[in-house]
Amino acid sequence: MGLCLIIAGAYLTVTEILPNPLHEKPDWHGMDKPIFVEGELQAEPAEGTGEQLMLPLTVLQKVVDPTIRYESGTRSIIMTTPVRVMRLQTGQKKAQLNNKPVELRFAPEEKDGVLYMPIQPLKELYGVNIHQDAATGAVILMKAGDTIQMGAAKGQSDDKVKLRKDDSIHSPILADMRGGTALRIWNSEGSWYFAQMDNGYSGYVRKDEVTLGDEKTVDIPSQPPTRAERSWKGKPVNLAWEAVYQNKPDPAVLDKLDGVNVVSPTWFSIIDGKGNVRSTADMAYVNKAHARKMEVWGLINNSFDADITTNAMATYETRLNTIIQLLELAQMYQLDGINIDFENVKTKDGPNITQFVRELKPLAQDKGLILSVDVTPKSSSELWSKFLDRSALGEAADFIVLMAYDEHWASSPEAGSVSSLPWAEAAARKILDEDGVPPQKLILAVPLYTRIWSEEAKNGKVEVSSKAVGMKTVKDILAEKKLKPKYLEDVKQHYVEYKEDGVLKKIWIEDAVSLQARVDLAKSLKLGGVAAWTRSFGTEDAWKVLKGIQR
């Protein structure tokens, strides 16, 4: 019994009081080419060595860029940055960079169901830094912008500094480090550093056994200022959409748009599943706008056709077909920007819309074009809202234009404002707060139209219908019927109702008062500007009010 107590006491002393002298191999011991990020082992190992080193796509998507896209139909890997879009295909050295052919030294490969990427394009696009140890094969992957605290084990070359599995002297030893052993220090926990040797071994070392060195920052690939940064920094956008239907608008109408600095005509539509684009662009309109110092951002829509959109956005090839045509049209008509207005889109196609914008942005930037994307307020609508990844679109595009109208839409079951101020403010704040879109990138779009609502009793029920009209039509009705609107504090706009042929009519009026409230809102939120739908609905006093965004 006494002997047992002595043995137990000795064991307790060794395990709970004295430093643990036992060694243990790391979890990845025996693995070929393990990959580490900030000292943590990744799920998949690398392939190859030196310039032929290949990294798994899954690791790159996890730690470098989650937007790297793989399309199995064409075995394509697509990488995008604000200034570059690169398309590679497994087994092929030929690739495209900003739609120009480039030759890779090594092709992407698929091995045992895992896709591997060569490091050459990763360094060029993302600026990743890689250390590979010749002895263990360990790969330490560092991202552009990472700042690494360097250090070294204290002591002479024959001293042994312990690298332990956990931050405790009772934890097993992973390595005995000689004095001077180089370390990358990833974290600090109490009196311990979480550090990593060049050979990949990572663990905990006491702070008093480490000499701190310099901090090293991985260079970020240089990017020139965007055209938006050069042309619009500190300058609010005052955009007017030009709805173009059967007839071309007379360019002379631009003379009446006091203060407008961007016009966006609805000239372009994707007309089929191959991504082909129809154009109704007019050079005379562009020349007139430029003469008035206005930029022209041509609008492209998806024909508001869900099936066309599904097919046209499904592959790199069809998206590129649209992009090439759009850029050719932009050059032909000397446009200054592109405005994307995709509506009636299946939720499942949302990621493809985002990818389209990511692929278009670098090519538009090459041509000096502003890229803006129209979005609806956030809602549960499958076809009109849920497909939009406003956060990702805010990162990719120069501007996000919030179409803050149709609070009560054409077939709404109840009459109401097209855009009450509290509703518009809530819509803007949601995108700023929930989606992280920078305020200077968000443009508040306001309606220059309203709806005349009709409420008629039929079969014991009230039937509601509406008709959209512009500001002048409402002014004429008020004058003709000698109506006196009242101001509604809750919606911050004027309201009137009257009877016509026994039918109750209701109008929530868009006028200088409601527009001024929205200009004030855009200013208070420090937004990038305002936009108005549509030019033909506006009156002279509307443009005077909207001009106030620039003051």
Coordinates of C-alpha atoms in Angstrom, one line a residue:
M1 CA 0.0 0.0 0.0
G2 CA 2.8 2.4 0.9
L3 CA 4.7 1.6 -2.3
C4 CA 1.5 2.4 -4.3
L5 CA 1.2 5.8 -2.6
I6 CA 4.8 6.6 -3.3
I7 CA 4.4 5.7 -7.0
A8 CA 1.2 7.7 -7.3
G9 CA 2.8 10.7 -5.6
A10 CA 5.8 10.5 -8.0
Y11 CA 3.5 10.3 -11.0
L12 CA 1.5 13.3 -9.7
T13 CA 4.7 15.2 -9.2
V14 CA 5.9 14.5 -12.8
T15 CA 2.5 15.2 -14.5
E16 CA 1.1 18.0 -12.4
I17 CA 4.1 19.9 -10.9
L18 CA 7.2 19.3 -13.0
P19 CA 7.4 20.3 -16.7
N20 CA 6.3 17.4 -19.0
P21 CA 9.5 15.9 -20.5
L22 CA 7.5 13.7 -23.0
H23 CA 7.7 14.3 -26.7
E24 CA 4.8 13.9 -29.1
K25 CA 4.7 14.0 -32.9
P26 CA 2.4 16.6 -34.5
D27 CA -1.0 15.5 -35.9
W28 CA 0.2 15.9 -39.4
H29 CA 3.4 13.8 -39.0
G30 CA 3.8 11.6 -42.1
M31 CA 1.5 13.8 -44.2
D32 CA 3.0 14.9 -47.5
K33 CA 3.1 18.7 -48.0
P34 CA 0.7 19.8 -45.3
I35 CA -0.6 23.4 -45.7
F36 CA -0.7 25.8 -42.8
V37 CA -2.5 29.2 -42.5
E38 CA -1.7 31.2 -39.4
G39 CA -0.2 28.0 -37.9
E40 CA -3.4 26.0 -38.4
L41 CA -3.3 22.8 -40.4
Q42 CA -5.7 22.8 -43.5
A43 CA -7.9 19.9 -44.5
E44 CA -6.1 19.2 -47.8
P45 CA -2.4 19.0 -48.6
A46 CA -0.5 20.6 -51.5
E47 CA 1.0 18.9 -54.5
G48 CA 4.3 19.4 -56.2
T49 CA 7.3 21.6 -55.1
G50 CA 8.9 24.8 -56.0
E51 CA 7.4 26.5 -59.0
Q52 CA 5.3 23.4 -59.6
L53 CA 3.6 23.7 -56.3
M54 CA -0.2 23.3 -56.5
L55 CA -2.7 24.3 -53.9
P56 CA -6.2 22.7 -53.5
L57 CA -9.0 24.9 -54.7
T58 CA -11.0 24.2 -51.5
V59 CA -8.2 25.7 -49.3
L60 CA -8.0 28.7 -51.5
Q61 CA -11.7 29.3 -51.4
K62 CA -11.6 29.0 -47.6
V63 CA -8.7 31.3 -46.8
V64 CA -7.8 33.4 -49.9
D65 CA -10.9 34.2 -51.8
P66 CA -14.3 32.5 -51.2
T67 CA -15.5 33.9 -54.5
I68 CA -13.2 31.7 -56.6
R69 CA -15.7 29.9 -58.8
Y70 CA -15.6 26.4 -60.4
E71 CA -17.9 25.6 -63.3
S72 CA -17.9 21.8 -63.8
G73 CA -19.5 21.9 -67.3
T74 CA -16.4 23.5 -68.8
R75 CA -14.0 22.6 -66.0
S76 CA -13.4 26.3 -65.6
I77 CA -11.9 28.1 -62.6
I78 CA -12.7 31.8 -62.5
M79 CA -10.9 34.3 -60.2
T80 CA -11.8 37.9 -59.9
T81 CA -10.4 41.0 -58.3
P82 CA -11.5 44.6 -58.8
V83 CA -9.0 44.9 -61.7
R84 CA -8.6 41.4 -63.0
V85 CA -10.7 38.5 -64.1
M86 CA -8.9 35.2 -64.9
R87 CA -10.4 32.1 -66.4
L88 CA -8.4 28.8 -66.2
Q89 CA -9.4 25.3 -67.2
T90 CA -8.1 22.1 -65.7
G91 CA -5.5 20.4 -67.9
Q92 CA -4.9 23.5 -70.0
K93 CA -2.1 25.9 -69.9
K94 CA -4.0 28.4 -72.0
A95 CA -6.0 30.9 -69.9
Q96 CA -7.6 34.3 -70.3
L97 CA -6.7 37.4 -68.2
N98 CA -9.2 40.3 -68.7
N99 CA -10.3 38.4 -71.8
K100 CA -6.9 38.3 -73.3
P101 CA -5.0 35.0 -73.9
V102 CA -2.2 34.2 -71.5
E103 CA 0.0 31.1 -71.2
L104 CA 0.5 29.4 -67.8
R105 CA 3.7 27.5 -67.0
F106 CA 1.6 24.8 -65.3
A107 CA -2.0 23.9 -65.8
P108 CA -4.6 23.4 -63.0
E109 CA -5.1 19.7 -62.3
E110 CA -7.7 17.4 -60.9
K111 CA -6.3 14.5 -58.8
D112 CA -8.5 12.0 -56.9
G113 CA -11.4 14.4 -57.1
V114 CA -9.4 17.3 -55.8
L115 CA -8.8 20.4 -57.9
Y116 CA -5.3 21.9 -57.6
M117 CA -4.3 25.4 -58.7
P118 CA -0.7 26.5 -59.8
I119 CA 0.8 29.2 -57.6
Q120 CA 1.8 31.5 -60.4
P121 CA -1.6 33.1 -61.1
L122 CA -2.4 33.1 -57.3
K123 CA 0.7 35.2 -56.6
E124 CA -0.2 37.6 -59.5
L125 CA -3.8 38.1 -58.7
Y126 CA -3.9 37.8 -54.9
G127 CA -0.3 38.5 -53.9
V128 CA -0.1 35.3 -51.7
N129 CA 3.2 34.5 -50.1
I130 CA 4.3 30.9 -49.7
H131 CA 7.1 29.3 -47.7
Q132 CA 7.8 25.6 -48.4
D133 CA 10.1 23.6 -46.2
A134 CA 12.4 21.3 -48.1
A135 CA 12.8 18.8 -45.2
T136 CA 9.1 18.3 -44.1
G137 CA 7.4 19.6 -47.3
A138 CA 5.2 21.8 -45.1
V139 CA 3.7 24.8 -46.9
I140 CA 3.0 28.0 -45.0
L141 CA 0.5 30.1 -46.8
M142 CA 0.3 33.9 -46.1
K143 CA -2.2 36.3 -47.6
A144 CA -1.7 39.8 -49.0
G145 CA -1.9 42.3 -46.2
D146 CA -1.1 39.8 -43.5
T147 CA 1.3 41.2 -40.9
I148 CA 3.5 38.6 -39.2
Q149 CA 5.5 39.1 -36.1
M150 CA 8.8 37.4 -36.5
G151 CA 10.9 36.1 -33.6
A152 CA 13.5 33.6 -32.6
A153 CA 14.1 31.1 -29.8
K154 CA 16.4 32.5 -27.2
G155 CA 19.8 31.1 -26.3
Q156 CA 22.8 29.6 -28.1
S157 CA 22.7 27.0 -30.8
D158 CA 23.1 24.1 -28.4
D159 CA 20.3 25.3 -26.1
K160 CA 16.9 23.7 -26.3
V161 CA 13.7 25.7 -26.1
K162 CA 10.5 23.7 -25.9
L163 CA 7.7 24.0 -28.4
R164 CA 4.6 22.5 -26.7
K165 CA 1.3 21.2 -27.9
D166 CA -0.7 23.5 -25.6
D167 CA 0.0 26.6 -23.5
S168 CA 1.1 24.7 -20.4
I169 CA 4.4 23.2 -19.1
H170 CA 2.5 20.0 -18.6
S171 CA 1.7 19.7 -22.3
P172 CA 3.8 17.3 -24.4
I173 CA 6.8 18.7 -26.3
L174 CA 6.4 18.9 -30.1
A175 CA 10.0 20.1 -30.8
D176 CA 13.2 21.0 -29.1
M177 CA 14.2 24.3 -30.7
R178 CA 17.9 25.3 -30.9
G179 CA 18.6 28.9 -29.8
G180 CA 18.2 31.2 -32.8
T181 CA 15.5 29.1 -34.5
A182 CA 13.3 31.4 -36.6
L183 CA 9.6 31.7 -35.6
R184 CA 6.5 33.2 -37.0
I185 CA 4.3 34.3 -34.1
W186 CA 0.7 34.0 -34.8
N187 CA -1.0 34.7 -31.5
S188 CA -0.3 35.7 -27.9
E189 CA -2.1 33.9 -25.0
G190 CA -1.1 34.9 -21.5
S191 CA 2.6 34.1 -20.9
W192 CA 2.8 32.0 -24.1
Y193 CA 3.1 32.6 -27.9
F194 CA 1.5 30.4 -30.5
A195 CA 4.3 30.2 -32.9
Q196 CA 5.5 28.2 -35.9
M197 CA 8.9 27.1 -37.1
D198 CA 9.9 27.1 -40.8
N199 CA 9.4 23.3 -40.9
G200 CA 5.7 23.7 -40.2
Y201 CA 5.8 22.7 -36.5
S202 CA 3.4 25.0 -34.6
G203 CA 2.7 25.1 -30.9
Y204 CA 3.2 27.1 -27.8
V205 CA 6.5 28.6 -26.5
R206 CA 7.0 30.7 -23.3
K207 CA 7.3 34.4 -24.0
D208 CA 10.5 34.7 -21.9
E209 CA 12.1 32.2 -24.2
V210 CA 11.5 34.2 -27.4
T211 CA 13.3 37.2 -28.8
L212 CA 10.9 39.3 -30.9
G213 CA 12.1 40.5 -34.3
D214 CA 10.6 42.7 -37.0
E215 CA 7.0 42.6 -38.2
K216 CA 6.7 41.6 -41.9
T217 CA 3.7 42.5 -44.0
V218 CA 2.8 40.6 -47.2
D219 CA 2.6 43.1 -50.0
I220 CA -0.9 43.8 -51.4
P221 CA -1.0 43.9 -55.3
S222 CA -1.1 47.5 -56.4
Q223 CA -4.4 48.8 -57.8
P224 CA -4.9 52.1 -59.6
P225 CA -7.7 54.3 -58.3
T226 CA -11.0 53.4 -59.8
R227 CA -12.7 55.8 -62.2
A228 CA -15.3 56.3 -59.5
E229 CA -12.7 57.3 -57.0
R230 CA -11.1 59.7 -59.5
S231 CA -14.3 61.3 -60.8
W232 CA -16.8 61.0 -58.0
K233 CA -15.0 61.1 -54.7
G234 CA -16.8 63.8 -52.6
K235 CA -19.1 64.6 -55.5
P236 CA -22.7 63.5 -55.2
V237 CA -24.4 61.7 -58.1
N238 CA -27.6 63.2 -59.3
L239 CA -28.9 60.7 -61.8
A240 CA -32.0 60.7 -63.9
W241 CA -33.1 57.5 -65.7
E242 CA -34.4 57.9 -69.2
A243 CA -37.1 55.3 -69.9
V244 CA -36.8 54.5 -73.6
Y245 CA -39.7 52.6 -75.2
Q246 CA -40.8 52.7 -78.9
N247 CA -39.6 56.2 -79.7
K248 CA -36.2 57.8 -79.1
P249 CA -36.4 60.7 -76.6
D250 CA -35.6 64.1 -78.0
P251 CA -32.1 65.1 -76.7
A252 CA -33.4 68.6 -76.1
V253 CA -35.2 67.3 -73.0
L254 CA -31.8 67.3 -71.3
D255 CA -31.8 71.1 -71.3
K256 CA -34.5 71.1 -68.6
L257 CA -32.6 68.8 -66.2
D258 CA -31.0 71.5 -64.0
G259 CA -28.4 69.9 -61.7
V260 CA -28.5 66.4 -63.2
N261 CA -25.0 65.1 -63.7
V262 CA -25.8 61.6 -64.9
V263 CA -28.4 60.3 -67.3
S264 CA -29.1 56.6 -67.6
P265 CA -31.1 55.6 -70.7
T266 CA -32.7 52.1 -70.8
W267 CA -31.0 51.2 -74.0
F268 CA -29.8 47.6 -73.6
S269 CA -31.6 44.3 -73.0
I270 CA -30.4 40.7 -72.8
I271 CA -32.8 39.0 -75.2
D272 CA -32.0 35.3 -75.1
G273 CA -30.3 32.6 -73.1
K274 CA -27.1 33.0 -75.0
G275 CA -26.6 36.4 -73.5
N276 CA -27.1 38.4 -76.7
V277 CA -27.8 42.1 -76.2
R278 CA -30.3 44.3 -78.1
S279 CA -29.5 48.0 -78.3
T280 CA -31.6 51.1 -79.0
A281 CA -28.8 53.5 -78.2
D282 CA -28.7 57.0 -79.7
M283 CA -25.5 58.9 -80.4
A284 CA -27.4 62.2 -80.6
Y285 CA -28.6 61.8 -77.0
V286 CA -25.0 61.0 -75.8
N287 CA -23.6 64.1 -77.6
K288 CA -26.2 66.3 -76.1
A289 CA -25.6 64.9 -72.6
H290 CA -21.8 65.3 -72.9
A291 CA -22.3 68.9 -74.1
R292 CA -24.2 69.6 -70.9
K293 CA -21.4 68.0 -68.9
M294 CA -23.5 65.0 -68.0
E295 CA -22.2 61.4 -67.9
V296 CA -24.2 58.7 -69.7
W297 CA -24.5 55.4 -67.9
G298 CA -26.3 53.0 -70.3
L299 CA -28.8 50.7 -68.5
I300 CA -28.9 47.0 -69.3
N301 CA -31.8 44.9 -68.1
N302 CA -32.5 41.2 -68.3
S303 CA -35.8 41.8 -70.2
F304 CA -37.3 41.0 -66.8
D305 CA -37.5 37.4 -68.0
A306 CA -36.5 34.8 -65.4
D307 CA -35.9 32.0 -67.9
I308 CA -33.7 34.1 -70.1
T309 CA -31.7 35.2 -67.1
T310 CA -31.2 31.6 -65.9
N311 CA -29.6 30.6 -69.1
A312 CA -27.7 33.8 -69.9
M313 CA -26.1 33.9 -66.5
A314 CA -25.4 30.2 -66.2
T315 CA -21.9 29.9 -67.6
Y316 CA -18.7 32.0 -68.0
E317 CA -19.2 31.8 -71.8
T318 CA -22.7 33.2 -71.9
R319 CA -21.9 35.9 -69.3
L320 CA -18.8 36.9 -71.3
N321 CA -20.9 37.1 -74.5
T322 CA -23.1 39.7 -72.8
I323 CA -20.0 41.5 -71.3
I324 CA -18.2 41.7 -74.7
Q325 CA -21.3 43.1 -76.5
L326 CA -21.9 45.6 -73.7
L327 CA -18.4 46.9 -73.7
E328 CA -18.4 47.2 -77.5
L329 CA -21.6 49.2 -77.3
A330 CA -20.2 51.4 -74.6
Q331 CA -17.2 52.1 -76.7
M332 CA -19.3 52.7 -79.9
Y333 CA -21.6 55.2 -78.1
Q334 CA -18.9 56.8 -75.9
L335 CA -20.6 55.9 -72.7
D336 CA -19.2 56.8 -69.3
G337 CA -20.8 54.0 -67.3
I338 CA -23.1 51.0 -67.2
N339 CA -26.2 50.6 -65.0
I340 CA -27.4 47.0 -64.3
D341 CA -31.1 46.6 -63.7
F342 CA -32.0 42.9 -63.3
E343 CA -35.4 42.1 -62.0
N344 CA -37.7 39.1 -61.9
V345 CA -34.9 36.7 -61.2
K346 CA -35.1 33.2 -59.6
T347 CA -33.4 33.2 -56.2
K348 CA -31.2 30.3 -57.2
D349 CA -29.7 32.5 -60.0
G350 CA -28.6 35.2 -57.5
P351 CA -25.0 34.0 -57.3
N352 CA -24.7 34.0 -61.1
I353 CA -25.9 37.7 -61.1
T354 CA -23.2 38.5 -58.6
Q355 CA -20.6 36.6 -60.6
F356 CA -21.6 38.6 -63.7
V357 CA -20.9 41.8 -61.9
R358 CA -17.6 40.5 -60.6
E359 CA -16.5 39.5 -64.1
L360 CA -17.7 42.7 -65.7
K361 CA -16.1 45.1 -63.2
P362 CA -12.4 44.6 -64.1
L363 CA -13.2 44.9 -67.9
A364 CA -15.3 48.0 -67.3
Q365 CA -12.5 49.5 -65.2
D366 CA -10.1 48.8 -68.1
K367 CA -12.4 51.0 -70.3
G368 CA -12.8 53.7 -67.7
L369 CA -16.5 52.9 -67.1
I370 CA -18.5 53.4 -63.9
L371 CA -20.4 50.3 -62.9
S372 CA -23.6 50.6 -60.9
V373 CA -26.2 48.0 -59.9
D374 CA -29.8 48.7 -59.1
V375 CA -31.3 46.8 -56.1
T376 CA -34.7 46.7 -54.5
P377 CA -35.3 47.2 -50.8
K378 CA -34.8 44.0 -48.8
S379 CA -37.9 41.8 -48.6
S380 CA -39.0 38.2 -48.7
S381 CA -39.9 38.4 -52.4
E382 CA -38.4 35.5 -54.3
L383 CA -38.2 37.1 -57.7
W384 CA -37.7 40.7 -56.8
S385 CA -35.4 40.8 -53.7
K386 CA -34.0 37.6 -52.4
F387 CA -31.7 36.9 -55.4
L388 CA -29.8 40.1 -54.6
D389 CA -26.6 39.7 -52.6
R390 CA -26.4 43.4 -51.8
S391 CA -23.2 43.0 -49.7
A392 CA -21.3 41.3 -52.4
L393 CA -22.6 43.6 -55.1
G394 CA -21.6 46.5 -52.9
E395 CA -18.0 45.2 -52.9
A396 CA -17.9 44.5 -56.7
A397 CA -19.7 47.6 -58.1
D398 CA -18.8 51.3 -57.9
F399 CA -22.3 52.2 -56.8
I400 CA -25.4 50.4 -55.6
V401 CA -28.7 52.2 -56.5
L402 CA -31.5 51.6 -54.1
M403 CA -34.8 51.7 -55.9
A404 CA -36.7 53.0 -52.9
Y405 CA -40.2 52.9 -54.4
D406 CA -43.1 50.6 -54.9
E407 CA -43.8 50.3 -51.2
H408 CA -47.3 49.9 -52.5
W409 CA -47.0 48.4 -55.9
A410 CA -49.4 48.5 -58.9
S411 CA -51.5 45.5 -57.8
S412 CA -51.1 46.1 -54.1
P413 CA -54.2 44.9 -52.1
E414 CA -54.3 48.1 -50.2
A415 CA -53.8 51.7 -51.3
G416 CA -50.8 53.6 -50.0
S417 CA -47.7 55.6 -50.7
V418 CA -45.3 54.6 -53.4
S419 CA -42.5 55.6 -51.1
S420 CA -43.2 56.9 -47.6
L421 CA -40.1 58.5 -46.0
P422 CA -39.9 56.2 -43.0
W423 CA -40.1 53.2 -45.3
A424 CA -37.4 54.6 -47.7
E425 CA -35.1 55.4 -44.7
A426 CA -35.5 51.9 -43.2
A427 CA -34.7 50.4 -46.6
A428 CA -31.5 52.4 -46.9
R429 CA -30.4 51.8 -43.3
K430 CA -30.9 48.0 -43.8
I431 CA -28.5 48.0 -46.7
L432 CA -26.0 50.2 -44.8
D433 CA -26.2 48.3 -41.5
E434 CA -27.0 44.7 -42.5
D435 CA -25.1 44.5 -45.8
G436 CA -22.2 46.8 -44.9
V437 CA -22.4 48.8 -48.1
P438 CA -20.4 52.0 -47.6
P439 CA -22.7 55.0 -47.6
Q440 CA -20.7 56.8 -50.3
K441 CA -21.4 53.8 -52.6
L442 CA -25.2 53.9 -52.0
I443 CA -27.4 56.0 -54.2
L444 CA -31.0 56.7 -53.1
A445 CA -33.4 56.4 -56.0
V446 CA -36.7 58.3 -55.6
P447 CA -40.0 58.1 -57.6
L448 CA -41.1 61.0 -59.8
Y449 CA -44.4 59.1 -60.1
T450 CA -47.3 58.2 -57.8
R451 CA -50.4 56.1 -58.1
I452 CA -54.0 57.2 -58.3
W453 CA -55.7 54.6 -56.2
S454 CA -59.3 53.6 -56.9
E455 CA -61.4 52.0 -54.2
E456 CA -64.8 50.7 -55.3
A457 CA -67.4 48.7 -53.4
K458 CA -68.4 45.5 -55.3
N459 CA -70.3 42.6 -53.9
G460 CA -69.8 43.7 -50.4
K461 CA -66.0 44.1 -50.8
V462 CA -63.7 47.0 -51.6
E463 CA -61.8 46.5 -54.8
V464 CA -58.5 48.3 -55.1
S465 CA -56.8 49.3 -58.3
S466 CA -54.2 51.9 -59.3
K467 CA -52.8 53.9 -62.2
A468 CA -49.2 55.3 -62.2
V469 CA -49.0 58.9 -63.2
G470 CA -46.3 61.6 -63.3
M471 CA -46.0 64.7 -61.2
K472 CA -47.6 67.0 -63.8
T473 CA -50.7 64.8 -64.1
V474 CA -51.3 65.1 -60.3
K475 CA -50.8 68.9 -60.5
D476 CA -53.4 69.1 -63.3
I477 CA -55.9 67.0 -61.2
L478 CA -55.4 69.3 -58.2
A479 CA -55.9 72.4 -60.2
E480 CA -58.9 71.1 -62.2
K481 CA -60.7 69.8 -59.2
K482 CA -59.6 72.6 -56.9
L483 CA -58.4 70.1 -54.4
K484 CA -56.3 71.1 -51.3
P485 CA -53.9 68.3 -50.2
K486 CA -53.2 67.8 -46.5
Y487 CA -49.7 67.0 -45.2
L488 CA -49.4 63.6 -43.5
E489 CA -46.7 63.7 -40.8
D490 CA -46.4 59.9 -40.7
V491 CA -45.3 59.5 -44.3
K492 CA -43.8 63.0 -44.8
Q493 CA -45.8 63.8 -47.9
H494 CA -49.1 65.4 -49.1
Y495 CA -52.2 63.4 -49.6
V496 CA -55.5 64.0 -51.3
E497 CA -58.7 62.0 -51.8
Y498 CA -61.8 62.7 -53.9
K499 CA -64.7 61.0 -55.6
E500 CA -65.1 60.5 -59.3
D501 CA -68.1 58.7 -60.8
G502 CA -68.8 57.3 -57.3
V503 CA -65.3 55.8 -57.0
L504 CA -63.1 57.0 -54.1
K505 CA -59.7 58.2 -55.4
K506 CA -56.6 58.5 -53.2
I507 CA -53.2 60.0 -54.0
W508 CA -50.1 60.1 -51.9
I509 CA -48.4 63.0 -53.7
E510 CA -44.8 63.2 -54.9
D511 CA -43.9 66.8 -55.0
A512 CA -41.2 69.2 -54.0
V513 CA -42.0 68.5 -50.3
S514 CA -41.6 64.7 -50.5
L515 CA -38.5 65.0 -52.7
Q516 CA -36.8 67.5 -50.4
A517 CA -37.4 65.0 -47.5
R518 CA -35.5 62.4 -49.5
V519 CA -32.7 64.7 -50.4
D520 CA -32.3 65.5 -46.8
L521 CA -32.3 61.8 -45.9
A522 CA -29.6 61.1 -48.5
K523 CA -27.5 63.9 -47.0
S524 CA -28.1 62.8 -43.4
L525 CA -26.9 59.3 -44.2
K526 CA -24.0 60.7 -46.3
L527 CA -25.0 58.7 -49.3
G528 CA -23.3 58.8 -52.7
G529 CA -26.2 60.7 -54.3
V530 CA -29.8 60.4 -55.6
A531 CA -31.4 59.0 -58.7
A532 CA -34.9 59.6 -60.1
W533 CA -37.3 57.3 -62.0
T534 CA -38.0 58.5 -64.5
R535 CA -37.1 61.7 -66.4
S536 CA -40.4 62.0 -68.2
F537 CA -42.4 61.9 -64.9
G538 CA -40.6 64.9 -63.4
T539 CA -41.4 68.6 -63.4
E540 CA -39.2 71.6 -63.3
D541 CA -39.5 71.9 -59.5
A542 CA -38.4 68.3 -59.0
W543 CA -35.1 69.0 -60.7
K544 CA -34.6 72.1 -58.6
V545 CA -35.1 70.1 -55.4
L546 CA -32.9 67.2 -56.4
K547 CA -30.1 69.6 -57.4
G548 CA -29.9 70.3 -53.6
I549 CA -28.0 67.0 -53.2
Q550 CA -24.9 68.9 -54.4
R551 CA -25.1 71.6 -51.8

